[in-house]
Short mmCIF file of C-alpha atoms in Angstrom, two decimals:
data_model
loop_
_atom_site.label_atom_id
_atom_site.label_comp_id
_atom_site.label_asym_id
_atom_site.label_seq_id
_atom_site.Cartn_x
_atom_site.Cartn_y
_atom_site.Cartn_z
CA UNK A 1 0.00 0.00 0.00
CA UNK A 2 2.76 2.82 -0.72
CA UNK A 3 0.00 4.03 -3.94
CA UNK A 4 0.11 8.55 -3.56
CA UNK A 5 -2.89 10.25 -5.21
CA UNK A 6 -5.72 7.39 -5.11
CA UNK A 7 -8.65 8.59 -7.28
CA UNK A 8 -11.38 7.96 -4.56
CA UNK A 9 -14.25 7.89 -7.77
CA UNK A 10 -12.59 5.13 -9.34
CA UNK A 11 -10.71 2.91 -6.74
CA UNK A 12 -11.26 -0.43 -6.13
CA UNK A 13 -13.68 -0.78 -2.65
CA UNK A 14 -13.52 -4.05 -0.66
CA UNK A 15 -16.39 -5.28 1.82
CA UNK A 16 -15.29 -7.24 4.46
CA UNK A 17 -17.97 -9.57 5.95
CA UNK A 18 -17.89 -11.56 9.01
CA UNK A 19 -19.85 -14.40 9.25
CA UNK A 20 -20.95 -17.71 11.54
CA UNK A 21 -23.80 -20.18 10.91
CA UNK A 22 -26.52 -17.73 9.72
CA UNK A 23 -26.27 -18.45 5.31
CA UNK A 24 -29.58 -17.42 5.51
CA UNK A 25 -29.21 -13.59 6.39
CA UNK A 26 -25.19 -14.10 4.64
CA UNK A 27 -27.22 -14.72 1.64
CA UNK A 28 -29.15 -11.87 1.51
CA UNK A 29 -26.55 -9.31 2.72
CA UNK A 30 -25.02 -10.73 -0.58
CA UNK A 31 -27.84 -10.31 -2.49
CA UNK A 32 -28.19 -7.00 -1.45
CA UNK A 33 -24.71 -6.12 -2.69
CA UNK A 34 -25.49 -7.42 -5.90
CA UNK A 35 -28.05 -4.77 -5.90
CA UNK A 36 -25.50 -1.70 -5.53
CA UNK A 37 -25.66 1.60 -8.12
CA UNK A 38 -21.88 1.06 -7.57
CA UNK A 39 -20.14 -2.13 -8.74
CA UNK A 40 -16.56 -1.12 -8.57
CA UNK A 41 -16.41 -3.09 -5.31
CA UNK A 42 -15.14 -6.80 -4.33
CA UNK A 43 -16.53 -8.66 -1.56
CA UNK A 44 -14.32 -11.18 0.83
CA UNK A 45 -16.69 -13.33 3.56
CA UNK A 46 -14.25 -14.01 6.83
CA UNK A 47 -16.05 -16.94 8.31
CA UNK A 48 -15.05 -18.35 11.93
CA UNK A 49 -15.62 -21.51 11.76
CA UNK A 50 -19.24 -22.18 10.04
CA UNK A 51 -20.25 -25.26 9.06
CA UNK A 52 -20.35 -26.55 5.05
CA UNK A 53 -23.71 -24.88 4.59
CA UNK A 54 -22.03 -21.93 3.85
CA UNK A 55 -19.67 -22.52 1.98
CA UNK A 56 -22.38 -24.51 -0.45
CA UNK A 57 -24.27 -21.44 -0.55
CA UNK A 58 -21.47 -18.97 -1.64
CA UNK A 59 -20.44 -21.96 -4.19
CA UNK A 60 -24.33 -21.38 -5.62
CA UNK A 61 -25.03 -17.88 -5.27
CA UNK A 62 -21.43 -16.65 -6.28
CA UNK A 63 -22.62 -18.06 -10.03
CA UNK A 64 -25.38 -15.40 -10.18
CA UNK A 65 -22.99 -12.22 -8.86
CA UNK A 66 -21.93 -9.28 -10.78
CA UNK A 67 -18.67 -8.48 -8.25
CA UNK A 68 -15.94 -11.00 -7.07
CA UNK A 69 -16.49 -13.10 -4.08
CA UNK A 70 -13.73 -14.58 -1.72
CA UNK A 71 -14.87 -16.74 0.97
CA UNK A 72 -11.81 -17.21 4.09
CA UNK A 73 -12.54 -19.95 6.61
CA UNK A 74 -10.86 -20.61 10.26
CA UNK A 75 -11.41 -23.05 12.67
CA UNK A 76 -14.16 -21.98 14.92
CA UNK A 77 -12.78 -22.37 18.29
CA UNK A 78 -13.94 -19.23 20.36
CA UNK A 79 -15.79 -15.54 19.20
CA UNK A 80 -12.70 -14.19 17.35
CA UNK A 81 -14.14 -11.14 15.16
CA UNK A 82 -10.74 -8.98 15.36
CA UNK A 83 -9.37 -12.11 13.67
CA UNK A 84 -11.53 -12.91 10.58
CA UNK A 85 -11.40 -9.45 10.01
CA UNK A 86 -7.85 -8.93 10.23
CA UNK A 87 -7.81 -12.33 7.57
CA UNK A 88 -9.91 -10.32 5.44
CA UNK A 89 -8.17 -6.83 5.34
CA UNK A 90 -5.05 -8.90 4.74
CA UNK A 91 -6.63 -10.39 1.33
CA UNK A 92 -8.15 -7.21 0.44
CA UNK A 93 -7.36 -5.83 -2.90
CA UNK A 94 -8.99 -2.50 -2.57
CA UNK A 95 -7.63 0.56 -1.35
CA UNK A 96 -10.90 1.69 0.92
CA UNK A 97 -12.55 -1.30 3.18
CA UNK A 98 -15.87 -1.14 4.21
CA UNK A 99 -17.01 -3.47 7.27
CA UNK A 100 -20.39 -5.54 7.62
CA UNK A 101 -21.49 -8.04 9.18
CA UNK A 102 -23.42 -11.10 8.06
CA UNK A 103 -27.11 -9.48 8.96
CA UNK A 104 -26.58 -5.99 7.62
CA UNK A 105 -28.63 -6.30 4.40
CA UNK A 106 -27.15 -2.71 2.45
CA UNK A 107 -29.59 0.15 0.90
CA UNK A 108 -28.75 0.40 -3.15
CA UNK A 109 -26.85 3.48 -2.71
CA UNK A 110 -24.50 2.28 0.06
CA UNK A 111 -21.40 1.84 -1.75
CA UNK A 112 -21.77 4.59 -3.96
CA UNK A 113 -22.45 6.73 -0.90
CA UNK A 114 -19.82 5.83 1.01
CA UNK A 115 -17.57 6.35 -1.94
CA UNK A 116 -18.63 9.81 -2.01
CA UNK A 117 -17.62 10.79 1.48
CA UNK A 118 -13.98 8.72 1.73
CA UNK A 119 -11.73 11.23 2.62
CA UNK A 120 -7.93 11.33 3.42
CA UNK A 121 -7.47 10.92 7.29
CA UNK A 122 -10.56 9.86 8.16
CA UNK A 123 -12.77 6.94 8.66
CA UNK A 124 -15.95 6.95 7.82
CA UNK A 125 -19.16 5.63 10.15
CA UNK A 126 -22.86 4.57 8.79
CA UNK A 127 -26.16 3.86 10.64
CA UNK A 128 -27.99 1.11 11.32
CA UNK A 129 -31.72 0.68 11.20
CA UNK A 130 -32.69 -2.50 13.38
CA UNK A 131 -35.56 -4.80 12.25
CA UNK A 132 -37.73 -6.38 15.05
CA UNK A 133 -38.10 -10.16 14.94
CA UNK A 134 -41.48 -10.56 13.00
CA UNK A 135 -40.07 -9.09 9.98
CA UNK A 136 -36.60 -10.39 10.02
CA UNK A 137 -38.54 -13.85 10.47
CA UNK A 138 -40.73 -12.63 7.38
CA UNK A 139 -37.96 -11.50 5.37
CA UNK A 140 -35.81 -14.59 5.61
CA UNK A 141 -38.95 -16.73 4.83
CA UNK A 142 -40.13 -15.01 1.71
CA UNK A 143 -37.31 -12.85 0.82
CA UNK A 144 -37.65 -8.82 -1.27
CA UNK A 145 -35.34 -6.44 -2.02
CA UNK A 146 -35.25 -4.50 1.13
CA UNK A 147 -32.12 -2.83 -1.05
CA UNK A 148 -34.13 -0.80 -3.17
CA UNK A 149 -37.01 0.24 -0.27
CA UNK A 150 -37.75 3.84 -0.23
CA UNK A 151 -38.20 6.10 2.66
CA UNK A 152 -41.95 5.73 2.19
CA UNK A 153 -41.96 2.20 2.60
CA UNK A 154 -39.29 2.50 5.98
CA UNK A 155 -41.63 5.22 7.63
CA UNK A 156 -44.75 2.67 7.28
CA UNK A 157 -42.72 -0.01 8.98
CA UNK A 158 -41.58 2.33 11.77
CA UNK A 159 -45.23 3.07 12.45
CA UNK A 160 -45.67 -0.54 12.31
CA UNK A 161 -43.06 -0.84 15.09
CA UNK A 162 -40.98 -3.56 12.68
CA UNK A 163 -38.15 -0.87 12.75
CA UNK A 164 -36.78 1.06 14.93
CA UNK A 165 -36.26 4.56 13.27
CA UNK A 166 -36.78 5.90 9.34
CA UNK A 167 -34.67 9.27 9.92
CA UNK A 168 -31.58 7.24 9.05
CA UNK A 169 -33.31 6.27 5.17
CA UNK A 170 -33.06 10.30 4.49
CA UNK A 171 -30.18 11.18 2.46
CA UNK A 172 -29.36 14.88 3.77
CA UNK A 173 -26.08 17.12 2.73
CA UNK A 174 -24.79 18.05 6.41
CA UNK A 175 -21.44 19.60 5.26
CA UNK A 176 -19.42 20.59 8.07
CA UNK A 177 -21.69 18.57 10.55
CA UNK A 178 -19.80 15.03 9.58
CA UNK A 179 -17.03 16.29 11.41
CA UNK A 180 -18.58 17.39 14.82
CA UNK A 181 -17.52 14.46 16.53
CA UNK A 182 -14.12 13.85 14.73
CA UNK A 183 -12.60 12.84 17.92
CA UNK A 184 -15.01 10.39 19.07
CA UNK A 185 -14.91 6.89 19.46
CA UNK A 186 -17.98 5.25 21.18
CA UNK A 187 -21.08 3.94 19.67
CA UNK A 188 -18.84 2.26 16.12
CA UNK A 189 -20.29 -1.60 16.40
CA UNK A 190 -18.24 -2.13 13.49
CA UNK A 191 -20.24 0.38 11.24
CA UNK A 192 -17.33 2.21 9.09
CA UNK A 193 -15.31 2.31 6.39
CA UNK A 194 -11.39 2.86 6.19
CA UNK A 195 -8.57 3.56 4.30
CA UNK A 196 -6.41 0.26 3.99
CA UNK A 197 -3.21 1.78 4.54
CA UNK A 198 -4.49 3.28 7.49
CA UNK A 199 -5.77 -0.01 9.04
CA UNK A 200 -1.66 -0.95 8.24
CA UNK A 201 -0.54 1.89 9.89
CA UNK A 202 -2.17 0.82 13.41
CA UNK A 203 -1.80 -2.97 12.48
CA UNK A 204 -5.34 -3.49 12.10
CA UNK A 205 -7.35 -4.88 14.58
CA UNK A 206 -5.96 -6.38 18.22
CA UNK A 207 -6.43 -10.00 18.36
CA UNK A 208 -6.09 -10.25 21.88
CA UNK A 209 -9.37 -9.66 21.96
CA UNK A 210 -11.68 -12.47 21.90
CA UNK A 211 -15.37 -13.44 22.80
CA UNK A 212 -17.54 -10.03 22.73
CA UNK A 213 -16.95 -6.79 22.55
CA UNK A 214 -14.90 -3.44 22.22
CA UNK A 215 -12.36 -4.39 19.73
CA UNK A 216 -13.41 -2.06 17.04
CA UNK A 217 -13.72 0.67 19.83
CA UNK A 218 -10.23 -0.73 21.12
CA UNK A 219 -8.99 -0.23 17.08
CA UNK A 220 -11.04 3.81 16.68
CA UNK A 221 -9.06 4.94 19.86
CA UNK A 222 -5.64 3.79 18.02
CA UNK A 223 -6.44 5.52 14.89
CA UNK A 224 -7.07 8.82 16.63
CA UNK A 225 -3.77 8.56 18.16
CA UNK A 226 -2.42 8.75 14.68
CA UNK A 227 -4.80 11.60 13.84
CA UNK A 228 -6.75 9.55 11.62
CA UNK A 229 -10.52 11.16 12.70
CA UNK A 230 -13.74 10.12 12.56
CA UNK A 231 -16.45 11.49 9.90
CA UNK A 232 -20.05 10.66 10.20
CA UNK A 233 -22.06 9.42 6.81
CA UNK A 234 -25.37 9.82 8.89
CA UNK A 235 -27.64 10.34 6.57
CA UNK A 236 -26.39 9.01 3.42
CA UNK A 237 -25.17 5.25 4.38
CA UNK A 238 -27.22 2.92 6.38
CA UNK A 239 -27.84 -0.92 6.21
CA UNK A 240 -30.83 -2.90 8.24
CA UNK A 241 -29.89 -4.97 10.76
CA UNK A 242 -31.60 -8.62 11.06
CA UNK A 243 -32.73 -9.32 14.27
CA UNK A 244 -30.66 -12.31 16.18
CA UNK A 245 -30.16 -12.84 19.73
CA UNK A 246 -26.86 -10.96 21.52
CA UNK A 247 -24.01 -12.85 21.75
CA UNK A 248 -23.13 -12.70 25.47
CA UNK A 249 -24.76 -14.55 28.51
CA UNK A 250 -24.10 -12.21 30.84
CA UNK A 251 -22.53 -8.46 32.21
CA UNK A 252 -19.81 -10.31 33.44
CA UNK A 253 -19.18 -11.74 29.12
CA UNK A 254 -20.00 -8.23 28.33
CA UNK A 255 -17.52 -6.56 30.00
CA UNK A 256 -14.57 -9.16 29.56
CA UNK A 257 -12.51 -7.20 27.46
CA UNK A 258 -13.01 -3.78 28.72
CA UNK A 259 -10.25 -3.82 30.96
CA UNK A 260 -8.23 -3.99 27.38
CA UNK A 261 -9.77 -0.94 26.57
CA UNK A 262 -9.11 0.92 29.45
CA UNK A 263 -5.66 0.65 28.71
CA UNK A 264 -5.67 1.39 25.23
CA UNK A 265 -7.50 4.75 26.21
CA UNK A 266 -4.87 5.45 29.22
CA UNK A 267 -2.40 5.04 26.44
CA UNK A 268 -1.11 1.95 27.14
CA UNK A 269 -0.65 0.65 23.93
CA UNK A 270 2.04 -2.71 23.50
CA UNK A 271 2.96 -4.67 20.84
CA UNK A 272 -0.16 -7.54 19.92
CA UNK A 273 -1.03 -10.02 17.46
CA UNK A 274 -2.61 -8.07 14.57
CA UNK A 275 -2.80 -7.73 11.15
CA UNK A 276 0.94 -7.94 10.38
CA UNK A 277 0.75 -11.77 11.05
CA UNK A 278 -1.87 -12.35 7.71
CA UNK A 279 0.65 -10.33 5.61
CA UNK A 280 2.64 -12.26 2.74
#
């Protein structure tokens, strides 16, 4: 990654995807990419660990796709999301890497959106619109193209109480707005896009963190130390999110790896098994 003067309107974009035992909402986050405005984009699927069902589905579905597919596997042993996605950033041929996760089924205009607002030194954080059970159920029976839904169509279903806001479906211009909280580092859940070489710079995410939680807050506070900031595409870039149950059992699970994070935010930041070790 040493490229100087990267044409952000015609660079290659990669989508990283995590996944684990759910092809049903993995397929349609595909499918859903396959309905972009923007095609100049490549899609790699990190899987920990999920059984052959997956894999037999990307094998079928990847026939039918207008962008390339990869599809990593690792041996599922524990929750190890800074992992697969370190796997995935290392086999990533595009110069800008957007993040989702294996329910975030994409709006058409998401790539080409995000596109619009990558910008040098900053990452770049979308929204998330959360479906309630019932219609997740409903949409993974009898699959549409939630993709090309209009605003209409997400302020009925708010009413409805399927979703759980329809602000986020407006595209707005907020200018000098997306930077108000360029320092911040709460509230990601995963939801940005990046510059590769900046990813490189902090050696991606820390795998020291495993099970649930904080590692993509854990990877935000390092990039700020390197003055790489944090622009909001509120607004403009949003994907549904499927409903599934949390992946903790309890406070105690929750809050295993904050001490981690505590120390990255004191400062305390030592060497760790990152991204480095998927480089060739």
């Amino acid at each position: 990654m040493n490229k100087t003067n990267i044409n952000p309107k015609t660079m290659l974009i990669s989508v990283v995807i995590t996944s684990f035992n759910w092809p049903e909402a993995l397929e349609q986050c595909l499918i859903a990419l396959n309905e972009q405005t923007d095609t100049n984009f490549e899609v790699i699927v990190s899987d920990d660990g999920s059984n052959k069902e997956t894999e037999n589905m990307i094998n079928k579905l990847k026939k039918n796709l207008g962008y390339t597919l990869t599809f990593l596997w690792q041996k599922h042993i524990r929750f190890h999301i800074s992992k697969t996605r370190n796997k995935g950033i290392a086999k990533a041929k595009g110069d800008y890497i957007i993040f989702l996760d294996q329910d975030n089924i994409c709006n058409e205009h998401f790539i080409a959106n995000h596109r619009k607002h990558a910008q040098k030194n900053y990452f770049c954080l979308h929204q998330r619109i959360f479906i309630n059970k019932d219609l997740t159920d409903l949409f993974l029976k009898k699959p549409f193209s939630l993709a090309k839904k209009k605003t209409l169509w997400v302020l009925k279903e708010r009413i409805k109480g399927n979703l759980n806001k329809y602000l986020a479906s407006i595209n707005l211009p907020l200018g000098k707005l997306r930077y108000t909280q360029k320092t911040e580092w709460k509230k990601t859940a995963s939801c940005f896009a990046i510059w590769k070489k900046d990813l490189l710079l902090v050696n991606g995410f820390n795998e020291n963190y495993q099970d649930w939680g904080y590692e993509d807050s854990d990877l935000l506070v390092r990039l700020l130390a390197k003055n790489i900031f944090r622009k909001s595409a509120k607004y403009s870039c949003f994907v549904y999110h499927l409903h599934h149950k949390t992946s903790f059992r309890s406070e105690e699970e929750k809050n295993k790896n904050l001490p981690k994070l505590q120390a990255t935010l004191a400062g305390n930041i030592t060497p760790f098994p990152g991204l480095d070790q998927h480089l060739s």
